[in-house]
Amino acid sequence: DRLLAFDGSLQQGTLFLGAQGGVMGMVRGQVTGQGLFTTTLKGHGAVAVMAHGGVIELPITPGRSVHVDPQAYVAHYGEVR
């Protein structure tokens, strides 16, 4: 529900999040309202996303962990694990 629009040149996909954390991850996704799937976009182009409140950009560098509340997460670019 946060993805508003994106360029037609981008490839859209769906990622199953239930595999991250096994059965407990699946249960947590349903109970918290996070859902079990998320939309992925690949390629170069513009994307419009919706966010409530202030948005903070956090730089991610190798060797530095960043933990974000799933309900507060908006989006990322590049590969993040």
C-alpha atoms as a printed R data frame, in Angstrom:
   type eleno elety resid chain resno      x       y       z
1  ATOM     1    CA   ASP     A     1  0.000   0.000   0.000
2  ATOM     2    CA   ARG     A     2  3.039   2.328   0.062
3  ATOM     3    CA   LEU     A     3  3.890   1.976  -3.631
4  ATOM     4    CA   LEU     A     4  1.943   4.618  -5.557
5  ATOM     5    CA   ALA     A     5  3.449   4.525  -9.051
6  ATOM     6    CA   PHE     A     6  6.548   3.543 -11.006
7  ATOM     7    CA   ASP     A     7  7.971   3.868 -14.528
8  ATOM     8    CA   GLY     A     8  6.879   1.205 -16.991
9  ATOM     9    CA   SER     A     9 10.557   0.509 -17.715
10 ATOM    10    CA   LEU     A    10 10.963  -1.083 -14.251
11 ATOM    11    CA   GLN     A    11 10.465  -4.818 -13.753
12 ATOM    12    CA   GLN     A    12  7.933  -5.577 -11.025
13 ATOM    13    CA   GLY     A    13  8.065  -8.735  -8.915
14 ATOM    14    CA   THR     A    14  6.811 -10.203  -5.675
15 ATOM    15    CA   LEU     A    15  8.993 -11.496  -2.827
16 ATOM    16    CA   PHE     A    16  7.688 -14.007  -0.272
17 ATOM    17    CA   LEU     A    17  8.762 -12.818   3.192
18 ATOM    18    CA   GLY     A    18  7.525 -15.873   5.093
19 ATOM    19    CA   ALA     A    19 10.772 -17.712   4.339
20 ATOM    20    CA   GLN     A    20 12.622 -15.163   6.479
21 ATOM    21    CA   GLY     A    21 12.169 -16.569   9.951
22 ATOM    22    CA   GLY     A    22 10.448 -19.863   9.149
23 ATOM    23    CA   VAL     A    23  7.024 -20.597  10.584
24 ATOM    24    CA   MET     A    24  7.407 -17.951  13.295
25 ATOM    25    CA   GLY     A    25  8.202 -15.365  10.630
26 ATOM    26    CA   MET     A    26  5.017 -16.295   8.790
27 ATOM    27    CA   VAL     A    27  2.938 -16.053  11.969
28 ATOM    28    CA   ARG     A    28  4.568 -12.735  12.911
29 ATOM    29    CA   GLY     A    29  3.793 -11.340   9.445
30 ATOM    30    CA   GLN     A    30  0.122 -12.204   9.755
31 ATOM    31    CA   VAL     A    31 -0.274 -11.048  13.363
32 ATOM    32    CA   THR     A    32  1.509  -7.697  12.939
33 ATOM    33    CA   GLY     A    33 -0.169  -6.854   9.646
34 ATOM    34    CA   GLN     A    34  3.159  -6.721   7.804
35 ATOM    35    CA   GLY     A    35  1.953  -9.307   5.334
36 ATOM    36    CA   LEU     A    36  3.824 -12.196   3.794
37 ATOM    37    CA   PHE     A    37  4.676 -10.596   0.456
38 ATOM    38    CA   THR     A    38  6.331  -7.395  -0.718
39 ATOM    39    CA   THR     A    39  6.729  -5.783  -4.125
40 ATOM    40    CA   THR     A    40 10.165  -5.632  -5.744
41 ATOM    41    CA   LEU     A    41 11.233  -3.328  -8.573
42 ATOM    42    CA   LYS     A    42 14.357  -3.712 -10.732
43 ATOM    43    CA   GLY     A    43 15.878  -1.413 -13.306
44 ATOM    44    CA   HIS     A    44 16.323   2.328 -13.708
45 ATOM    45    CA   GLY     A    45 13.439   4.761 -13.417
46 ATOM    46    CA   ALA     A    46 11.292   6.817 -11.085
47 ATOM    47    CA   VAL     A    47  9.232   5.419  -8.198
48 ATOM    48    CA   ALA     A    48  6.656   7.201  -6.034
49 ATOM    49    CA   VAL     A    49  6.087   5.832  -2.526
50 ATOM    50    CA   MET     A    50  3.861   7.041   0.290
51 ATOM    51    CA   ALA     A    51  5.065   7.614   3.862
52 ATOM    52    CA   HIS     A    52  3.474   9.105   6.963
53 ATOM    53    CA   GLY     A    53  5.431  11.553   9.104
54 ATOM    54    CA   GLY     A    54  9.037  12.488   8.557
55 ATOM    55    CA   VAL     A    55 11.266  10.276   6.434
56 ATOM    56    CA   ILE     A    56 14.855   9.677   7.530
57 ATOM    57    CA   GLU     A    57 17.464   8.353   5.116
58 ATOM    58    CA   LEU     A    58 19.912   5.989   6.837
59 ATOM    59    CA   PRO     A    59 23.188   5.259   5.022
60 ATOM    60    CA   ILE     A    60 24.093   1.570   5.102
61 ATOM    61    CA   THR     A    61 27.727   0.544   4.901
62 ATOM    62    CA   PRO     A    62 29.380  -2.890   5.087
63 ATOM    63    CA   GLY     A    63 29.993  -3.959   8.676
64 ATOM    64    CA   ARG     A    64 27.362  -1.596  10.121
65 ATOM    65    CA   SER     A    65 24.023  -3.123  11.035
66 ATOM    66    CA   VAL     A    66 20.883  -1.016  10.839
67 ATOM    67    CA   HIS     A    67 17.710  -2.290  12.504
68 ATOM    68    CA   VAL     A    68 14.373  -0.740  11.565
69 ATOM    69    CA   ASP     A    69 10.885  -1.388  12.914
70 ATOM    70    CA   PRO     A    70  9.015  -3.115  10.064
71 ATOM    71    CA   GLN     A    71  6.036  -0.803  10.557
72 ATOM    72    CA   ALA     A    72  8.321   2.234  10.070
73 ATOM    73    CA   TYR     A    73 10.182   0.929   6.999
74 ATOM    74    CA   VAL     A    74  9.385   2.656   3.686
75 ATOM    75    CA   ALA     A    75 11.827   1.488   0.988
76 ATOM    76    CA   HIS     A    76 15.439   0.925  -0.018
77 ATOM    77    CA   TYR     A    77 17.456   0.871  -3.198
78 ATOM    78    CA   GLY     A    78 20.204  -1.569  -4.055
79 ATOM    79    CA   GLU     A    79 20.622  -4.927  -2.355
80 ATOM    80    CA   VAL     A    80 20.077  -4.969   1.398
81 ATOM    81    CA   ARG     A    81 20.149  -8.103   3.565
